[in-house]
mmCIF file of C-alpha atoms in Angstrom:
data_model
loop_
_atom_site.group_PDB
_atom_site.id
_atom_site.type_symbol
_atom_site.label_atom_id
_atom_site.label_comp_id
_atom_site.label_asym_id
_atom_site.label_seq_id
_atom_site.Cartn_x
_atom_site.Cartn_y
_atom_site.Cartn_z
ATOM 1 C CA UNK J 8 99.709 116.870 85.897
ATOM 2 C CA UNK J 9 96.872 114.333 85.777
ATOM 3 C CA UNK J 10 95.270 113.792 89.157
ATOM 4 C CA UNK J 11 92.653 111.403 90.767
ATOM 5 C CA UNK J 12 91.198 112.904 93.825
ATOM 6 C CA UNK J 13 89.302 110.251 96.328
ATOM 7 C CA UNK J 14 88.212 111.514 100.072
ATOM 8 C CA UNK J 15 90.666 109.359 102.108
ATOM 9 C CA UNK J 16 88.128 108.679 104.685
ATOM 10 C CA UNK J 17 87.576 106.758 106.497
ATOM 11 C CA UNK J 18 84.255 106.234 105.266
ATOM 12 C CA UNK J 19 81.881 103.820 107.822
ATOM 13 C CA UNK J 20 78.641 102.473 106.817
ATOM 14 C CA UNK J 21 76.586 100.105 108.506
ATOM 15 C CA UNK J 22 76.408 96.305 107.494
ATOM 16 C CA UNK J 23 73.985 95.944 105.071
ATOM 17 C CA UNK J 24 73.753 99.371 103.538
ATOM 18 C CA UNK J 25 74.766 100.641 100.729
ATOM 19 C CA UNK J 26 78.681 102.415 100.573
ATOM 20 C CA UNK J 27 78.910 104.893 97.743
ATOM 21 C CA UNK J 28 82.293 105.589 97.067
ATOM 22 C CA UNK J 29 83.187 108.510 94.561
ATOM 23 C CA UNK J 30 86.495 109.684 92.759
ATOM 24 C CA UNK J 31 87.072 112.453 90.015
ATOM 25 C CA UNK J 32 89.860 112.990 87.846
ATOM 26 C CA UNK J 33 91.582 115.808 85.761
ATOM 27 C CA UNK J 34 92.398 114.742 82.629
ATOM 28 C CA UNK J 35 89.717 114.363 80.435
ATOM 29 C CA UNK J 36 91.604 112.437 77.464
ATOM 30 C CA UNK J 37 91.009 109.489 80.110
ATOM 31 C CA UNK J 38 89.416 106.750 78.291
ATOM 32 C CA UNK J 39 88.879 104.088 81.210
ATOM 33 C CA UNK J 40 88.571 103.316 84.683
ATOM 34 C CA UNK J 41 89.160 101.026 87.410
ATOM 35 C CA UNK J 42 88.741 99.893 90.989
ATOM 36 C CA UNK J 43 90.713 98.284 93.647
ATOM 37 C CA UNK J 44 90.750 96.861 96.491
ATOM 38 C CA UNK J 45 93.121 96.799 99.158
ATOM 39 C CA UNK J 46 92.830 95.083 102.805
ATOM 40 C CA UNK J 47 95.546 96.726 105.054
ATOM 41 C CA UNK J 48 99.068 94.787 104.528
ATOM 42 C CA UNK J 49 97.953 93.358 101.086
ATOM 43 C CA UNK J 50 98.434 94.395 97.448
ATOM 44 C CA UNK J 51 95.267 96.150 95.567
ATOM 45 C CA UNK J 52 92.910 93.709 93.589
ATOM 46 C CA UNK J 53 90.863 94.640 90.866
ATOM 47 C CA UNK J 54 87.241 94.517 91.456
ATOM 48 C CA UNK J 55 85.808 96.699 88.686
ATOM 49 C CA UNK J 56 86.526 98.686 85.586
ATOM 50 C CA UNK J 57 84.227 100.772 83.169
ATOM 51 C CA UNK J 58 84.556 102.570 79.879
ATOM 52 C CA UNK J 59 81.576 104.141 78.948
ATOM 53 C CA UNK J 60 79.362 106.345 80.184
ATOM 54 C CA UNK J 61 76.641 105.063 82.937
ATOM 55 C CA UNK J 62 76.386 102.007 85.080
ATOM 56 C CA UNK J 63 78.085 98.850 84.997
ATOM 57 C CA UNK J 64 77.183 96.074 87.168
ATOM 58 C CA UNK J 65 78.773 92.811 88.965
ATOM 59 C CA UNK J 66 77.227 91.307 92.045
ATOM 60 C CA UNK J 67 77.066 93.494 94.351
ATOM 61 C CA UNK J 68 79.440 96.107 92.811
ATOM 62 C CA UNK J 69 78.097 98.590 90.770
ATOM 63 C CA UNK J 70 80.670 101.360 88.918
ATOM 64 C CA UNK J 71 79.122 104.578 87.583
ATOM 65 C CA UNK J 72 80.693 107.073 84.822
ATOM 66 C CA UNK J 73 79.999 110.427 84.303
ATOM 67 C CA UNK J 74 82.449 111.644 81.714
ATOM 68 C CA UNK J 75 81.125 115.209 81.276
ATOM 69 C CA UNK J 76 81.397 115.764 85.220
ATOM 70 C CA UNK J 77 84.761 113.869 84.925
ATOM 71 C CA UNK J 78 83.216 111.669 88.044
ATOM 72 C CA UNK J 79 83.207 107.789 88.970
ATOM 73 C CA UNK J 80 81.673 106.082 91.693
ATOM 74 C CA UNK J 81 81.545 102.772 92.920
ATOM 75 C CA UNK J 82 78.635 101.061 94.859
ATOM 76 C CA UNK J 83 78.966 98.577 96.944
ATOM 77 C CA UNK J 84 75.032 96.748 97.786
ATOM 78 C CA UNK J 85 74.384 95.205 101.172
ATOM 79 C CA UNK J 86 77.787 96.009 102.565
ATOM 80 C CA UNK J 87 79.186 92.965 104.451
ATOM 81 C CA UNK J 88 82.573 93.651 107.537
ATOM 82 C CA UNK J 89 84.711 92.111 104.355
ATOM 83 C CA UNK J 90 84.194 94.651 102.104
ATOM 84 C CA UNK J 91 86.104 96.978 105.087
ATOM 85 C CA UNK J 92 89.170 97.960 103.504
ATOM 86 C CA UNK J 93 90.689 100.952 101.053
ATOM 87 C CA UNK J 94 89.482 101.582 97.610
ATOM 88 C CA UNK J 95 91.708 102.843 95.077
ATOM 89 C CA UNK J 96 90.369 104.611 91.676
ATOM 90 C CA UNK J 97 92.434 104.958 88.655
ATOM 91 C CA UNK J 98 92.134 106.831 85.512
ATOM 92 C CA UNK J 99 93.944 105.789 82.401
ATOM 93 C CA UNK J 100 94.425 107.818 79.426
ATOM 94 C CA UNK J 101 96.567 104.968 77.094
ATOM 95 C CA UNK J 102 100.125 104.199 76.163
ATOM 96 C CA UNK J 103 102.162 101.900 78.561
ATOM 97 C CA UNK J 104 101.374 101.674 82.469
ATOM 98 C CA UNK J 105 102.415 106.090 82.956
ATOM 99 C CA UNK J 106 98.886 106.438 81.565
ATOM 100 C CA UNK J 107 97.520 104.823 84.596
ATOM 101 C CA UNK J 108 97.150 107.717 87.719
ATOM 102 C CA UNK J 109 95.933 106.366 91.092
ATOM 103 C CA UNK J 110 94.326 107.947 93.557
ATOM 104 C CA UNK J 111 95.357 107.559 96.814
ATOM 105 C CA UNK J 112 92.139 105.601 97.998
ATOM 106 C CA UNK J 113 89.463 105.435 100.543
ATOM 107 C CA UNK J 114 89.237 103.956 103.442
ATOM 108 C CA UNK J 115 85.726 101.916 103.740
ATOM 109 C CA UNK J 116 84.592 100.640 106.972
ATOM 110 C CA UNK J 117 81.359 98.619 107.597
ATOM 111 C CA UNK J 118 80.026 98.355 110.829
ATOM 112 C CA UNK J 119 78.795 95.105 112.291
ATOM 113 C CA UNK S 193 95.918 80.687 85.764
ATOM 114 C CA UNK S 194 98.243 81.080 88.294
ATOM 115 C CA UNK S 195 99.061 85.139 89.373
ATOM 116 C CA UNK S 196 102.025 87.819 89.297
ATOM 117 C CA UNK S 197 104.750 86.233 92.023
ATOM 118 C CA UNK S 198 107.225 88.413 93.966
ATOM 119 C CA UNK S 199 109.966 87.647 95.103
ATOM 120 C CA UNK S 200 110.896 88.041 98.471
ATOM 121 C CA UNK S 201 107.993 88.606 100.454
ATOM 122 C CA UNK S 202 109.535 90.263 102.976
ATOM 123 C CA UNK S 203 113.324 92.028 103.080
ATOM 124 C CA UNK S 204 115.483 94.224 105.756
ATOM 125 C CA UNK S 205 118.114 96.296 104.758
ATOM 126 C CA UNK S 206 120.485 98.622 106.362
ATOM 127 C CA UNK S 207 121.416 101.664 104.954
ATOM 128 C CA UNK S 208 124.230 101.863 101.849
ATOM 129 C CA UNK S 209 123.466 98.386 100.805
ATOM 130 C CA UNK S 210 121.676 97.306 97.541
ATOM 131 C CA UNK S 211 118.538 94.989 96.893
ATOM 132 C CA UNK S 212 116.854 93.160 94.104
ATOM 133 C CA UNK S 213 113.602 92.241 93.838
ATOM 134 C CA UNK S 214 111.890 89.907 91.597
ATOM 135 C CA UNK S 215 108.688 89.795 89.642
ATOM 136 C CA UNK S 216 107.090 86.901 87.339
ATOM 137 C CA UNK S 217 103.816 88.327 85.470
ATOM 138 C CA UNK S 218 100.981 86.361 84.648
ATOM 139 C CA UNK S 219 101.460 83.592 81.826
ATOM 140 C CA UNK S 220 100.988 85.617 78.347
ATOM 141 C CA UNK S 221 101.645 89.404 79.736
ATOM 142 C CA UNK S 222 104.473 91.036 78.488
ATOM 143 C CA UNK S 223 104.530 93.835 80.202
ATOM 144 C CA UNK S 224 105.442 94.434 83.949
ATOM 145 C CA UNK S 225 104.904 97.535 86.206
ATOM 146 C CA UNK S 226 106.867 98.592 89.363
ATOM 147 C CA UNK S 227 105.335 100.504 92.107
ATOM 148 C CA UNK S 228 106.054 101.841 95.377
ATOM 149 C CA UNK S 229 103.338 101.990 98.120
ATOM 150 C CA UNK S 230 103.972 104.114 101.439
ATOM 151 C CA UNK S 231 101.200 105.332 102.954
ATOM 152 C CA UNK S 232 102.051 109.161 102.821
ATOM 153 C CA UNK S 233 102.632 108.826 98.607
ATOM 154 C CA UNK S 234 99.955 106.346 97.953
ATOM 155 C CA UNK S 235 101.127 103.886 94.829
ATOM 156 C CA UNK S 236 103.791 105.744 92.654
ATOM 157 C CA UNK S 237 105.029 104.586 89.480
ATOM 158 C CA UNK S 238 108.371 103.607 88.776
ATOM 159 C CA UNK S 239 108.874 102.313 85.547
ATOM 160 C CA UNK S 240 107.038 99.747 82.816
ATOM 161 C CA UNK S 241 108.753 97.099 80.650
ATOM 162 C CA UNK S 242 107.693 95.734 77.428
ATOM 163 C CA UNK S 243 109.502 92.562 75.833
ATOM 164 C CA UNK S 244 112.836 93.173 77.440
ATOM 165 C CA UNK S 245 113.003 97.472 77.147
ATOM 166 C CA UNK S 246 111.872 99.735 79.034
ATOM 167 C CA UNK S 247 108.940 101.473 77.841
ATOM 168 C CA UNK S 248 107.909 104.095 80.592
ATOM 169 C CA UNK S 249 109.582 105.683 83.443
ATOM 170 C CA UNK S 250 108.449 107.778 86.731
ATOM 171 C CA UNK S 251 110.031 110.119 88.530
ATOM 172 C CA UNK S 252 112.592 108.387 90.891
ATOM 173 C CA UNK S 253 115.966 108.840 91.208
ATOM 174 C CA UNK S 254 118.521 106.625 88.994
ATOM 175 C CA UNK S 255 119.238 104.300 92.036
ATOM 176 C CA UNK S 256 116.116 102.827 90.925
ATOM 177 C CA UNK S 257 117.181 100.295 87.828
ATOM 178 C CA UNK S 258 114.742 97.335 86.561
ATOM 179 C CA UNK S 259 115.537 94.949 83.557
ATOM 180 C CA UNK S 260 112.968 92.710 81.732
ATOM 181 C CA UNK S 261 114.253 88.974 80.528
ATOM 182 C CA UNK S 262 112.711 87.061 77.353
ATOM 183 C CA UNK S 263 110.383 85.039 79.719
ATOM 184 C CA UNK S 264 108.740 88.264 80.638
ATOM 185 C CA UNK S 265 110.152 88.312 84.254
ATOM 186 C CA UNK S 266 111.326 91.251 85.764
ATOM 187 C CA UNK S 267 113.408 92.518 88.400
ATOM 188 C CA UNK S 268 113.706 95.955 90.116
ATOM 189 C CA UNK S 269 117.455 96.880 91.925
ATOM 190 C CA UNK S 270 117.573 99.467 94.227
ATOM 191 C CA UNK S 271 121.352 101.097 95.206
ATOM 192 C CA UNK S 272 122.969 102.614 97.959
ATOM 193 C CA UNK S 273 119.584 102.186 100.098
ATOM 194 C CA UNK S 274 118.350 105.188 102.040
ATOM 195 C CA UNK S 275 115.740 104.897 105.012
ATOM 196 C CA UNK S 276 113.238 106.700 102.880
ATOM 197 C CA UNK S 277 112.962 103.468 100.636
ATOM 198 C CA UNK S 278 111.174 101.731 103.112
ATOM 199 C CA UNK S 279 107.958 100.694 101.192
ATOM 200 C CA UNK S 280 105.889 97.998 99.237
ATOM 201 C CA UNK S 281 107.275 97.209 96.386
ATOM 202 C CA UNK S 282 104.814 95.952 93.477
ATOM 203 C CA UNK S 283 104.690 94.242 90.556
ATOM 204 C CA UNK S 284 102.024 94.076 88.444
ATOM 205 C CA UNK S 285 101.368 92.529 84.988
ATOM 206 C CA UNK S 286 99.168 94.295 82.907
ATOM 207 C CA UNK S 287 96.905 93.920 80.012
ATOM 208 C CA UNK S 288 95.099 97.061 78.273
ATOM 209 C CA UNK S 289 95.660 99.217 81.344
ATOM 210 C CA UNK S 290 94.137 96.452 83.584
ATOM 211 C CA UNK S 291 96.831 96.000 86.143
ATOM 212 C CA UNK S 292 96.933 92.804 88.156
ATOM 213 C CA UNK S 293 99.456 93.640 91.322
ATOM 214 C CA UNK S 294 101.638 90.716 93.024
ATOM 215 C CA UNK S 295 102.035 90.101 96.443
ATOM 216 C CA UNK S 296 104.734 92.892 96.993
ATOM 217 C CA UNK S 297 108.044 92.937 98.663
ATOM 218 C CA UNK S 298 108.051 94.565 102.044
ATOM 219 C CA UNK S 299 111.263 96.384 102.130
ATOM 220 C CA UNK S 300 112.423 98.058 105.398
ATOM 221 C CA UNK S 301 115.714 100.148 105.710
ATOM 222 C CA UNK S 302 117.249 100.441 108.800
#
């Protein structure tokens, strides 16, 4: 059974700081990874993905990959109230949309 | 280029009855993803189409049917409705394991 474990939270952090969100996963035939977000009432959006080991930048997002600990993380730089809202992180191992596992997110809050 | 649509938005059902719920993926994506979202399950998967057959399948129940059409739209039908159903519903179109989700389909069963 391939699993992707995320604390559920909520995580607060105050405006401005950094939020370092994490999320590790079972199977190790997983070959990429992504994040999403998801405001309460709304449908997740894709905000990042990585494939290879290390760190992979955009804006103020920044995904890590550390396939030997079977660990991602994703940064989020001078945290702003509209990044408040779950993160989900999903591991997927190929084939047809069954090789995509989510976790079941983390709730971010950032503190005016 | 425009996103996934779902259609309805929103839908209320009683118990017994059936639903149908629509999906168009993004222009070029051939395959479409169903989900269900409650907040004790997180996103579960129910089944994947690829040009018109269905490629992939989770682990609900057979009341849960889907079809794909030529133009890549889907739908998802859901029989004799129980209250347990009560979820978002969502779509997404996908492209090398990068799912993009639609809107979703609130569906409550009362």
């Amino acid at each position: 059974q391939k699993e992707v474990e995320q604390n559920s939270g909520p995580l607060s952090v105050p405006e401005g700081a950094i939020a370092s969100l994490n999320c590790t996963y079972s199977d190790r035939g997983s070959q990429s990874f992504f994040w999403y977000r998801q405001y309460s009432g709304k449908s997740p959006e894709l905000i990042m993905f990585i494939y290879s080991n290390g760190d992979k930048e955009d804006g103020r997002f920044t995904a890590q990959l550390n396939k030997a600990s079977q660990y991602v993380s994703l940064l989020i730089r001078d945290s702003q109230p509209s990044d408040s809202a779950t993160y989900l992180c999903a591991a997927y191992s190929g084939g047809g949309a069954d090789g995509l596992t989510f976790g079941k997110g983390t709730h971010l809050i950032i503190q005016p | 280029k425009a996103g996934v649509t779902q259609t309805p938005r929103y839908l209320i059902k009683t118990r017994g009855q059936q639903v149908t719920l629509s999906c168009s993926p993004i222009s070029g994506h051939r395959s479409v993803s169903w989900y269900q979202q409650t907040p004790g399950q997180g996103l579960q998967f129910l089944f994947e189409y690829f040009s018109e057959t269905q490629r992939n399948k989770g682990n609900f129940p057979g009341r849960f049917s889907g079809r794909q059409f030529s133009n890549s739209r889907s739908e998802m039908n859901v029989s004799t409705l129980e209250l347990g159903d009560s979820a978002l519903y969502l779509c997404a179109s996908s492209f090398r394991g990068e799912q993009y989700f639609g809107p979703g389909t609130r569906l409550t069963v009362t």
